[in-house]
CSV table of C-alpha atoms and ligand atoms in Angstrom, one decimal:
chain,number,residue,atom,x,y,z
A,1,MET,CA,-15.0,28.6,16.3
A,2,LYS,CA,-17.8,28.0,18.8
A,3,VAL,CA,-17.0,25.1,21.1
A,4,LEU,CA,-19.5,23.7,23.6
A,5,SER,CA,-18.0,21.5,26.4
A,6,ILE,CA,-20.5,19.1,28.0
A,7,PHE,CA,-19.6,17.4,31.3
A,8,GLY,CA,-21.4,16.4,34.5
A,9,THR,CA,-19.3,14.4,36.9
A,10,ARG,CA,-16.4,15.1,39.3
A,11,PRO,CA,-13.6,13.6,37.2
A,12,GLU,CA,-14.8,15.3,34.0
A,13,ALA,CA,-14.9,18.7,35.7
A,14,ILE,CA,-11.3,18.2,37.0
A,15,LYS,CA,-10.0,17.1,33.6
A,16,MET,CA,-11.9,19.7,31.6
A,17,ALA,CA,-11.0,22.6,33.8
A,18,PRO,CA,-7.5,23.3,32.4
A,19,LEU,CA,-8.9,22.9,28.9
A,20,LEU,CA,-11.6,25.4,29.6
A,21,ASN,CA,-8.9,27.8,30.7
A,22,ALA,CA,-6.8,27.2,27.6
A,23,MET,CA,-9.9,27.8,25.3
A,24,GLU,CA,-10.8,30.9,27.3
A,25,ALA,CA,-7.4,32.3,26.6
A,26,GLU,CA,-7.7,31.7,22.9
A,27,GLN,CA,-9.3,34.5,20.9
A,28,ALA,CA,-10.2,32.2,18.0
A,29,ILE,CA,-12.4,30.1,20.3
A,30,ASP,CA,-15.8,31.1,21.6
A,31,SER,CA,-16.0,28.6,24.5
A,32,ARG,CA,-19.4,27.7,26.0
A,33,ILE,CA,-20.0,25.3,28.9
A,34,CYS,CA,-22.9,23.0,29.7
A,35,VAL,CA,-22.8,21.1,33.0
A,36,THR,CA,-25.4,18.3,33.1
A,37,GLY,CA,-25.4,17.8,36.9
A,38,GLN,CA,-25.0,14.0,36.6
A,39,HIS,CA,-23.3,14.6,39.9
A,40,GLN,CA,-24.6,17.3,42.2
A,41,SER,CA,-22.4,18.2,45.1
A,42,MET,CA,-19.3,16.4,43.9
A,43,LEU,CA,-19.5,18.4,40.6
A,44,GLN,CA,-20.2,21.6,42.5
A,45,GLN,CA,-17.1,21.2,44.6
A,46,MET,CA,-15.0,21.1,41.5
A,47,LEU,CA,-16.8,24.0,39.7
A,48,SER,CA,-15.9,26.1,42.8
A,49,VAL,CA,-12.3,25.0,43.1
A,50,PHE,CA,-11.6,25.7,39.4
A,51,ASP,CA,-14.0,28.7,39.3
A,52,ILE,CA,-15.9,27.3,36.3
A,53,GLN,CA,-19.0,29.4,35.3
A,54,ALA,CA,-21.4,27.3,33.3
A,55,ASP,CA,-23.5,28.8,30.5
A,56,TYR,CA,-26.0,26.0,30.9
A,57,SER,CA,-26.6,24.2,34.2
A,58,LEU,CA,-28.8,21.2,34.0
A,59,ASP,CA,-30.0,19.2,37.0
A,60,VAL,CA,-30.4,15.6,35.9
A,61,MET,CA,-29.1,13.7,39.0
A,62,THR,CA,-31.5,11.7,41.1
A,63,PRO,CA,-30.5,9.7,44.1
A,64,GLY,CA,-29.5,6.1,43.2
A,65,GLN,CA,-30.1,6.8,39.5
A,66,THR,CA,-30.3,4.0,37.0
A,67,LEU,CA,-28.2,4.1,33.8
A,68,ASN,CA,-31.3,4.1,31.6
A,69,GLY,CA,-33.1,6.7,33.7
A,70,LEU,CA,-30.1,9.0,33.6
A,71,THR,CA,-29.6,8.4,29.9
A,72,ALA,CA,-33.2,9.4,29.1
A,73,ALA,CA,-33.0,12.5,31.3
A,74,LEU,CA,-29.8,13.6,29.6
A,75,TYR,CA,-31.1,13.3,26.0
A,76,ALA,CA,-34.2,15.4,27.0
A,77,ALA,CA,-32.1,18.0,28.8
A,78,LEU,CA,-29.2,18.3,26.3
A,79,ASP,CA,-31.1,18.6,23.0
A,80,PRO,CA,-32.5,22.1,23.6
A,81,VAL,CA,-29.0,23.2,24.6
A,82,LEU,CA,-27.6,22.0,21.3
A,83,GLU,CA,-30.4,23.5,19.4
A,84,GLN,CA,-29.9,26.9,21.0
A,85,THR,CA,-26.1,27.0,21.0
A,86,THR,CA,-25.5,25.6,17.5
A,87,PRO,CA,-21.8,24.9,18.2
A,88,ASP,CA,-19.2,24.1,15.6
A,89,CYS,CA,-17.8,21.4,17.9
A,90,VAL,CA,-19.0,19.6,21.1
A,91,LEU,CA,-16.3,18.4,23.4
A,92,VAL,CA,-17.0,15.5,25.7
A,93,HIS,CA,-14.6,13.8,28.1
A,94,GLY,CA,-13.9,10.1,28.9
A,95,ASP,CA,-16.6,7.5,29.3
A,96,THR,CA,-19.4,8.7,31.6
A,97,THR,CA,-23.1,8.5,30.7
A,98,THR,CA,-23.0,12.3,30.2
A,99,ALA,CA,-20.1,11.9,27.7
A,100,LEU,CA,-22.0,9.2,25.8
A,101,VAL,CA,-25.2,11.1,25.5
A,102,GLY,CA,-23.5,14.4,24.8
A,103,ALA,CA,-21.7,12.7,21.9
A,104,MET,CA,-24.8,10.9,20.6
A,105,ALA,CA,-27.1,13.9,20.9
A,106,SER,CA,-24.5,15.9,18.9
A,107,PHE,CA,-24.2,13.2,16.3
A,108,HIS,CA,-28.0,13.2,15.9
A,109,ARG,CA,-27.8,17.0,15.2
A,110,ARG,CA,-24.8,16.5,12.9
A,111,ILE,CA,-22.5,18.5,15.2
A,112,PRO,CA,-18.9,17.4,15.1
A,113,VAL,CA,-17.6,15.9,18.4
A,114,GLY,CA,-14.1,16.0,20.0
A,115,HIS,CA,-13.4,13.2,22.4
A,116,VAL,CA,-11.0,14.1,25.2
A,117,GLU,CA,-9.3,11.0,26.6
A,118,ALA,CA,-10.1,8.9,23.6
A,119,GLY,CA,-8.7,5.4,23.0
A,120,LEU,CA,-8.6,3.9,26.5
A,121,ARG,CA,-9.5,0.2,26.2
A,122,THR,CA,-9.7,-3.1,28.1
A,123,ALA,CA,-10.3,-6.2,26.0
A,124,ASP,CA,-13.7,-6.7,27.6
A,125,VAL,CA,-16.7,-4.5,26.5
A,126,ALA,CA,-18.3,-5.1,29.9
A,127,THR,CA,-15.3,-4.0,32.0
A,128,PRO,CA,-15.4,-1.4,33.3
A,129,TRP,CA,-19.2,-1.4,33.2
A,130,PRO,CA,-20.7,0.5,31.5
A,131,GLU,CA,-17.7,2.8,30.7
A,132,GLU,CA,-15.9,0.6,28.2
A,133,MET,CA,-19.0,0.5,26.0
A,134,ASN,CA,-19.5,4.3,26.4
A,135,ARG,CA,-16.0,5.2,25.2
A,136,ARG,CA,-16.0,2.8,22.3
A,137,CYS,CA,-19.3,4.3,21.1
A,138,ILE,CA,-18.1,7.8,21.4
A,139,ASP,CA,-14.9,7.1,19.5
A,140,GLN,CA,-16.9,5.6,16.6
A,141,GLY,CA,-18.4,9.0,15.7
A,142,ALA,CA,-15.9,11.5,16.9
A,143,GLU,CA,-14.2,13.8,14.5
A,144,TRP,CA,-11.3,14.7,16.8
A,145,LEU,CA,-9.8,11.9,18.9
A,146,PHE,CA,-7.6,13.2,21.7
A,147,ALA,CA,-5.6,10.2,22.8
A,148,PRO,CA,-3.7,10.7,26.1
A,149,THR,CA,-0.9,8.2,25.3
A,150,PRO,CA,0.7,6.5,22.4
A,151,ARG,CA,-0.9,3.3,23.6
A,152,ALA,CA,-4.4,4.9,23.4
A,153,ARG,CA,-3.5,6.1,19.9
A,154,ASP,CA,-2.6,2.5,18.9
A,155,ASN,CA,-5.9,1.2,20.2
A,156,LEU,CA,-7.7,3.8,18.0
A,157,LEU,CA,-5.6,3.0,15.0
A,158,ALA,CA,-6.4,-0.7,15.4
A,159,GLU,CA,-10.1,0.1,15.2
A,160,ARG,CA,-9.7,2.0,11.9
A,161,LEU,CA,-11.9,4.9,13.0
A,162,GLN,CA,-12.8,7.9,10.9
A,163,GLY,CA,-11.7,10.7,13.2
A,164,SER,CA,-8.3,12.4,13.3
A,165,ILE,CA,-6.1,11.2,16.2
A,166,TYR,CA,-3.8,13.4,18.2
A,167,VAL,CA,-1.6,12.2,21.1
A,168,THR,CA,-1.9,15.0,23.6
A,169,GLY,CA,-1.2,13.6,27.1
A,170,ASN,CA,-4.0,13.5,29.7
A,171,THR,CA,-5.6,16.8,30.6
A,172,GLY,CA,-5.8,15.4,34.2
A,173,ILE,CA,-2.1,15.7,34.4
A,174,ASP,CA,-2.4,19.4,33.4
A,175,ALA,CA,-4.9,19.8,36.3
A,176,LEU,CA,-2.5,18.0,38.6
A,177,HIS,CA,0.5,20.2,37.7
A,178,MET,CA,-1.6,23.3,38.1
A,179,THR,CA,-2.8,22.2,41.5
A,180,ALA,CA,0.5,20.9,42.8
A,181,ARG,CA,2.1,24.2,41.8
A,182,ARG,CA,-0.6,26.1,43.6
A,183,LEU,CA,-0.2,24.0,46.8
A,184,HIS,CA,3.6,24.3,46.6
A,185,ALA,CA,3.5,28.1,46.2
A,186,ASP,CA,0.9,28.8,48.9
A,187,THR,CA,2.0,27.7,52.4
A,188,ALA,CA,-1.1,29.2,54.1
A,189,LEU,CA,-3.4,27.2,51.7
A,190,ARG,CA,-1.4,24.0,52.6
A,191,GLN,CA,-1.7,24.7,56.3
A,192,SER,CA,-5.4,25.4,56.1
A,193,ILE,CA,-6.0,22.2,54.3
A,194,ASP,CA,-3.8,20.3,56.8
A,195,ARG,CA,-5.9,21.7,59.6
A,196,GLN,CA,-8.9,19.7,58.1
A,197,PHE,CA,-6.9,16.6,58.7
A,198,ALA,CA,-5.9,17.2,62.3
A,199,MET,CA,-7.1,13.6,63.1
A,200,ILE,CA,-4.2,12.2,61.0
A,201,ASP,CA,-1.4,10.7,63.2
A,202,SER,CA,1.9,11.6,61.4
A,203,SER,CA,3.7,8.7,63.2
A,204,ARG,CA,1.6,6.1,61.3
A,205,LYS,CA,1.7,5.4,57.6
A,206,LEU,CA,-1.3,6.7,55.7
A,207,LEU,CA,-3.4,4.4,53.5
A,208,LEU,CA,-5.7,6.6,51.3
A,209,VAL,CA,-8.7,4.8,49.9
A,210,THR,CA,-11.4,5.6,47.3
A,211,GLY,CA,-13.8,3.2,45.6
A,212,HIS,CA,-16.9,3.6,43.5
A,213,ARG,CA,-16.9,1.5,40.4
A,214,ARG,CA,-20.4,0.1,39.5
A,215,GLU,CA,-18.9,-3.4,38.9
A,216,ASN,CA,-17.5,-3.3,42.5
A,217,LEU,CA,-20.9,-2.4,44.1
A,218,GLY,CA,-22.3,-5.2,46.3
A,219,ASP,CA,-19.8,-7.9,46.8
A,220,GLY,CA,-16.8,-5.7,45.9
A,221,ILE,CA,-17.6,-3.1,48.6
A,222,ILE,CA,-18.1,-5.8,51.2
A,223,GLU,CA,-14.8,-7.4,50.4
A,224,LEU,CA,-13.1,-3.9,50.5
A,225,CYS,CA,-14.6,-3.3,54.0
A,226,GLN,CA,-13.5,-6.7,55.2
A,227,ALA,CA,-9.9,-5.9,54.0
A,228,LEU,CA,-9.9,-2.5,55.7
A,229,ARG,CA,-11.2,-4.0,59.0
A,230,THR,CA,-8.3,-6.5,58.9
A,231,LEU,CA,-5.7,-3.8,58.0
A,232,SER,CA,-7.0,-1.4,60.7
A,233,GLN,CA,-5.6,-3.8,63.3
A,234,ARG,CA,-2.0,-2.8,62.3
A,235,ASP,CA,-0.3,-0.3,64.7
A,236,ASP,CA,1.8,1.2,62.0
A,237,LEU,CA,-1.1,2.1,59.7
A,238,GLN,CA,-4.0,4.5,59.6
A,239,ILE,CA,-6.7,4.5,57.0
A,240,VAL,CA,-8.4,7.5,55.5
A,241,TYR,CA,-11.3,6.7,53.1
A,242,ALA,CA,-13.0,9.5,51.1
A,243,VAL,CA,-16.4,7.8,50.7
A,244,HIS,CA,-18.2,8.4,47.4
A,245,LEU,CA,-21.8,9.7,47.7
A,246,ASN,CA,-23.4,6.9,45.8
A,247,PRO,CA,-25.7,5.4,48.4
A,248,ALA,CA,-24.7,1.9,47.1
A,249,VAL,CA,-21.2,2.8,48.4
A,250,ALA,CA,-21.8,5.1,51.3
A,251,VAL,CA,-24.4,3.0,53.2
A,252,PRO,CA,-22.5,-0.3,53.4
A,253,VAL,CA,-19.2,1.4,54.0
A,254,ARG,CA,-20.5,3.4,56.9
A,255,ALA,CA,-22.3,0.4,58.3
A,256,ALA,CA,-19.2,-1.8,58.1
A,257,LEU,CA,-16.4,0.6,59.1
A,258,GLY,CA,-18.1,3.5,61.0
A,259,GLY,CA,-16.6,3.9,64.5
A,260,LEU,CA,-13.4,1.9,63.9
A,261,PRO,CA,-10.7,3.9,65.7
A,262,ASN,CA,-8.1,3.5,63.0
A,263,VAL,CA,-10.3,4.2,60.0
A,264,HIS,CA,-11.4,7.7,59.2
A,265,LEU,CA,-14.4,7.9,56.9
A,266,ILE,CA,-14.6,11.3,55.3
A,267,GLU,CA,-16.8,13.0,52.8
A,268,PRO,CA,-15.6,13.5,49.2
A,269,LEU,CA,-12.9,16.2,49.3
A,270,ASP,CA,-12.4,19.1,47.0
A,271,TYR,CA,-9.6,18.6,44.5
A,272,LEU,CA,-7.0,20.7,46.3
A,273,ALA,CA,-7.6,18.9,49.6
A,274,PHE,CA,-7.5,15.5,47.9
A,275,ILE,CA,-4.2,16.1,46.1
A,276,ARG,CA,-2.7,17.4,49.4
A,277,LEU,CA,-3.9,14.2,51.1
A,278,MET,CA,-2.4,12.1,48.3
A,279,GLN,CA,0.9,13.9,48.8
A,280,ARG,CA,0.8,12.8,52.4
A,281,ALA,CA,-0.2,9.2,51.7
A,282,HIS,CA,2.2,6.2,51.9
A,283,ILE,CA,0.0,4.0,49.7
A,284,VAL,CA,-3.2,4.6,47.7
A,285,LEU,CA,-5.8,2.0,47.3
A,286,THR,CA,-8.5,2.7,44.7
A,287,ASP,CA,-10.6,1.6,41.8
A,288,SER,CA,-10.6,5.2,40.3
A,289,GLY,CA,-9.3,5.9,36.9
A,290,GLY,CA,-8.1,9.4,37.6
A,291,VAL,CA,-6.4,8.5,40.9
A,292,GLN,CA,-4.5,5.7,39.0
A,293,GLU,CA,-3.0,8.5,36.8
A,294,GLU,CA,-2.3,11.1,39.5
A,295,ALA,CA,-0.7,9.0,42.2
A,296,PRO,CA,2.2,7.7,40.1
A,297,ALA,CA,3.0,11.3,39.1
A,298,LEU,CA,3.2,12.1,42.8
A,299,GLY,CA,5.4,9.1,43.5
A,300,LYS,CA,2.8,7.2,45.4
A,301,PRO,CA,2.4,3.4,45.0
A,302,VAL,CA,-1.1,2.5,43.9
A,303,LEU,CA,-3.0,-0.7,44.4
A,304,VAL,CA,-6.0,-0.9,42.0
A,305,MET,CA,-9.0,-3.0,43.1
A,306,ARG,CA,-9.7,-4.3,39.6
A,307,ASP,CA,-8.6,-7.3,37.5
A,308,VAL,CA,-7.9,-5.3,34.4
A,309,THR,CA,-7.2,-1.7,33.7
A,310,GLU,CA,-7.4,0.5,30.6
A,311,ARG,CA,-4.4,2.4,32.0
A,312,PRO,CA,-1.7,-0.2,31.7
A,313,GLU,CA,1.2,2.2,31.3
A,314,ALA,CA,1.9,2.7,35.0
A,315,VAL,CA,1.4,-1.0,35.7
A,316,ALA,CA,4.2,-1.7,33.2
A,317,ALA,CA,6.3,0.9,34.9
A,318,GLY,CA,5.8,-0.8,38.3
A,319,ALA,CA,4.0,2.1,40.0
A,320,VAL,CA,0.5,0.5,39.9
A,321,ARG,CA,-0.5,-3.1,40.8
A,322,LEU,CA,-3.8,-4.7,40.1
A,323,VAL,CA,-5.0,-6.5,43.3
A,324,GLY,CA,-8.6,-7.4,42.3
A,325,ALA,CA,-11.6,-6.9,44.6
A,326,ALA,CA,-11.2,-9.9,47.0
A,327,ALA,CA,-10.5,-9.1,50.6
A,328,ASP,CA,-7.5,-11.5,50.9
A,329,SER,CA,-5.7,-10.1,47.9
A,330,ILE,CA,-6.2,-6.5,49.0
A,331,VAL,CA,-4.8,-7.2,52.5
A,332,HIS,CA,-1.9,-9.1,50.9
A,333,GLY,CA,-1.1,-6.2,48.5
A,334,VAL,CA,-1.2,-3.5,51.2
A,335,SER,CA,0.7,-5.6,53.7
A,336,GLU,CA,3.5,-6.4,51.2
A,337,LEU,CA,4.0,-2.7,50.4
A,338,LEU,CA,4.1,-1.9,54.2
A,339,ASP,CA,6.4,-4.7,55.1
A,340,VAL,CA,8.8,-4.9,52.1
A,341,GLU,CA,10.6,-1.6,52.0
A,342,ALA,CA,12.4,-2.4,48.8
A,343,LEU,CA,9.1,-3.1,47.1
A,344,TRP,CA,7.6,0.2,48.3
A,345,ARG,CA,10.6,2.1,47.1
A,346,ARG,CA,10.5,0.5,43.7
A,347,SER,CA,6.8,1.4,43.4
A,348,ALA,CA,7.2,4.9,44.7
A,349,ARG,CA,9.0,6.5,41.8
A,350,ALA,CA,7.5,9.6,40.3
A,351,LEU,CA,6.5,8.7,36.8
A,352,SER,CA,4.1,10.3,34.4
A,353,PRO,CA,3.4,8.1,31.5
A,354,TYR,CA,0.0,9.8,31.2
A,355,GLY,CA,1.1,13.3,30.3
A,356,ASP,CA,3.5,16.2,30.6
A,357,GLY,CA,1.1,18.9,31.7
A,358,HIS,CA,0.7,20.3,28.2
A,359,ALA,CA,-2.3,18.4,26.9
A,360,CYS,CA,-4.6,21.4,26.7
A,361,PRO,CA,-2.6,23.6,24.4
A,362,ARG,CA,-2.2,20.6,22.1
A,363,ILE,CA,-6.0,20.1,22.0
A,364,VAL,CA,-6.5,23.8,21.2
A,365,ASP,CA,-4.0,23.6,18.4
A,366,ALA,CA,-5.8,20.6,16.9
A,367,LEU,CA,-9.2,22.2,17.1
A,368,LEU,CA,-7.8,25.3,15.3
A,369,ALA,CA,-6.1,23.1,12.7
A,370,ARG,CA,-2.6,24.2,13.7
A,371,PRO,CA,0.3,21.8,13.7
A,372,VAL,CA,0.3,19.7,17.0
A,373,ASP,CA,3.5,19.0,18.8
A,374,GLU,CA,2.3,15.6,20.1
A,375,PHE,CA,3.1,14.0,23.5
A,376,THR,CA,5.7,11.3,23.2
A,377,ALA,CA,7.4,10.8,26.6
A,378,GLY,CA,4.9,8.1,27.5
A,379,ASP,CA,6.8,5.7,25.2
A,380,ASP,CA,9.9,5.9,27.4
A,381,LEU,CA,8.1,6.0,30.7
A,382,VAL,CA,6.1,2.8,30.3
A,383,LYS,CA,9.3,0.8,30.3
A,384,PRO,CA,10.3,-0.5,33.7
A,385,LEU,CA,13.3,1.4,34.9
A,386,ALA,CA,16.6,-0.5,35.0
A,387,GLY,CA,18.4,-1.2,38.3
A,388,ARG,CA,18.5,1.5,40.9
A,389,ALA,CA,19.3,4.4,38.5
A,390,GLN,CA,16.2,6.3,38.0
A,391,ARG,CA,15.9,7.9,34.6
A,392,ARG,CA,13.5,10.8,34.9
A,393,ALA,CA,12.0,12.2,31.8
A,394,PRO,CA,13.4,15.7,31.1
A,395,HIS,CA,9.9,17.3,31.4
A,396,LEU,CA,9.6,16.0,34.9
A,397,ALA,CA,13.0,17.5,35.8
A,398,ALA,CA,12.0,21.0,34.6
A,399,PRO,CA,11.2,23.3,37.5
A,400,SER,CA,7.9,24.4,36.0
A,401,VAL,CA,6.4,21.0,36.1
A,402,THR,CA,8.2,19.2,38.9
A,403,LEU,CA,5.6,17.8,41.3
A,404,PRO,CA,6.5,18.4,44.9
A,405,ALA,CA,5.6,15.2,46.6
A,406,HIS,CA,5.3,16.4,50.2
A,407,ARG,CA,5.6,13.8,52.9
A,408,VAL,CA,5.0,14.4,56.5
B,1,UD1,C1,-20.0,8.0,37.4
B,1,UD1,C2,-19.5,7.5,36.1
B,1,UD1,C3,-18.1,6.9,36.4
B,1,UD1,C4,-17.2,7.8,37.1
B,1,UD1,C5,-17.9,8.3,38.3
B,1,UD1,C6,-17.0,9.3,39.0
B,1,UD1,C7,-21.1,6.7,34.6
B,1,UD1,C8,-21.8,5.5,34.0
B,1,UD1,N1,-20.3,6.5,35.6
B,1,UD1,O1,-20.3,6.9,38.3
B,1,UD1,O2,-17.5,6.5,35.1
B,1,UD1,O3,-16.0,7.1,37.4
B,1,UD1,O4,-19.1,8.9,38.0
B,1,UD1,O5,-17.3,9.5,40.3
B,1,UD1,O6,-21.3,7.8,34.1
B,1,UD1,N2,-24.3,11.0,44.0
B,1,UD1,C9,-24.7,12.0,44.9
B,1,UD1,N3,-24.1,13.2,44.8
B,1,UD1,C10,-23.1,13.5,43.9
B,1,UD1,C11,-22.7,12.4,43.0
B,1,UD1,C12,-23.3,11.2,43.1
B,1,UD1,O7,-25.6,11.8,45.7
B,1,UD1,O8,-22.6,14.6,43.9
B,1,UD1,C13,-25.0,9.7,44.1
B,1,UD1,C14,-26.4,9.7,43.6
B,1,UD1,O9,-27.3,8.9,44.4
B,1,UD1,C15,-26.3,9.1,42.2
B,1,UD1,C16,-25.2,8.1,42.5
B,1,UD1,O10,-24.3,8.7,43.3
B,1,UD1,O11,-27.5,8.6,41.7
B,1,UD1,C17,-24.5,7.5,41.3
B,1,UD1,O12,-24.0,8.5,40.4
B,1,UD1,P1,-23.7,8.2,38.9
B,1,UD1,O13,-23.1,9.4,38.2
B,1,UD1,O14,-24.8,7.6,38.2
B,1,UD1,O15,-22.6,7.0,39.0
B,1,UD1,P2,-21.2,7.0,39.6
B,1,UD1,O16,-21.0,5.7,40.2
B,1,UD1,O17,-20.9,8.2,40.3
B,2,UDP,N1,-11.0,13.2,43.9
B,2,UDP,C1,-11.3,14.3,44.6
B,2,UDP,N2,-11.8,14.2,45.9
B,2,UDP,C2,-12.1,12.9,46.4
B,2,UDP,C3,-11.8,11.8,45.6
B,2,UDP,C4,-11.2,11.9,44.4
B,2,UDP,O1,-11.0,15.4,44.2
B,2,UDP,O2,-12.5,12.9,47.6
B,2,UDP,C5,-10.5,13.4,42.5
B,2,UDP,C6,-9.2,12.6,42.2
B,2,UDP,O3,-8.0,13.3,42.5
B,2,UDP,C7,-9.4,12.4,40.7
B,2,UDP,C8,-10.9,12.3,40.5
B,2,UDP,O4,-11.5,12.9,41.6
B,2,UDP,O5,-8.9,13.5,39.9
B,2,UDP,C9,-11.3,10.9,40.3
B,2,UDP,O6,-12.7,10.8,40.4
B,2,UDP,P1,-13.5,9.4,40.5
B,2,UDP,O7,-12.6,8.4,41.2
B,2,UDP,O8,-14.8,9.8,41.1
B,2,UDP,O9,-13.7,9.0,39.0
B,2,UDP,P2,-12.9,8.2,37.9
B,2,UDP,O10,-11.6,8.9,37.7
B,2,UDP,O11,-12.8,6.8,38.4
B,2,UDP,O12,-13.7,8.3,36.7
């Protein structure tokens, strides 16, 4: 079976990397890779970390690209790749413009599509914008729908789609397990990453920040900066903000926060360094989808700067709280977690409702029409845990997948 994987942004590369490995190891699959270059340096960082060699490397990114400009460039660049490769299946991931156009261009050429991370939904087609629309469109025409959780499966079932649904867990959790194991096993690697963060003062609690959603550009970024300014006055806290390269993020953030002694603005990190930093964090503040899934698995409380999320499982479990994008509510959310130890402890339980680290072999089995041993642990893990007794899912207790949550 010839499978062409199409992806182009940082999170897609991270979440496709373990699947590419699993397909490479499978003799019955001839795996080809097309990277679109929707992101340039942020994609390149991840191709290097995961040693991904693309068969086709497109170069569609332009600074400050518009959605329609990017969409047009992707159709023009992808069509010849599809024509030349004639795959039996195209795999796309998630809800980016690359994923949407990859799926639609394949549909136009009558090539079956597999959607990795299918079925995530909010109730509002414009939130997140434009991703909610993208993923709904992709799911309409996909032949294989790889739902990360039972809840995502239920969303797909409610839409009465034509494709076959498999609950696999999120491939991002496979990438996280792989990386956490690598960091755990390699002291020299950990130490060399830590040397990059010599500016971090271990006596203060670390607030790790990321933010990039298009619906938060403009007012949302200004509110976030105001909140971080206020929080930076606390003596017990230091802030590390990995600033996204989108100029609509980087320019206002650097103008508002550059030079503040207690706020470290850093460039996007490669995945190994970012996971290491998350392991050292006390609280994570983000609007990222992937970070919302990873931080709970590392036992880190997450505040999400959005009003709704398509990833409600960790919210239900108490590890993630939605604080919206207003400065006051961000400050309040962070301050509460800093000041109320019991609240922090309740939020800092390692939970993994999004996967058990075995999503990729399940996807390979489904592609090859083998029986799929579906991911089910999410059902248990979405329930809030009773009292103080933590019930950990058996797969998290197994040494092969236990995530070492290093604190300093
Ligand atoms: C995109 C995805 C979003 C995903 C995010 C991950 C869409 C519609 N959105 O949003 O779902 O969460 O990626 O980060 O597909 N840039 C660089 N260098 C890079 C990457 C980006 O300079 O390596 C700058 C460019 O000016 C580019 C801009 O960021 O034009 C925006 O990139 P784009 O991919 O359009 O949007 P994101 O906000 O990154
Ligand atoms: N990430 C990273 N370096 C950073 C910031 C994030 O490697 O400096 C990783 C993070 O661990 C997660 C992914 O990038 O796996 C999330 O990407 P992003 O927030 O850009 O996109 P989203 O997940 O919101 O689509």
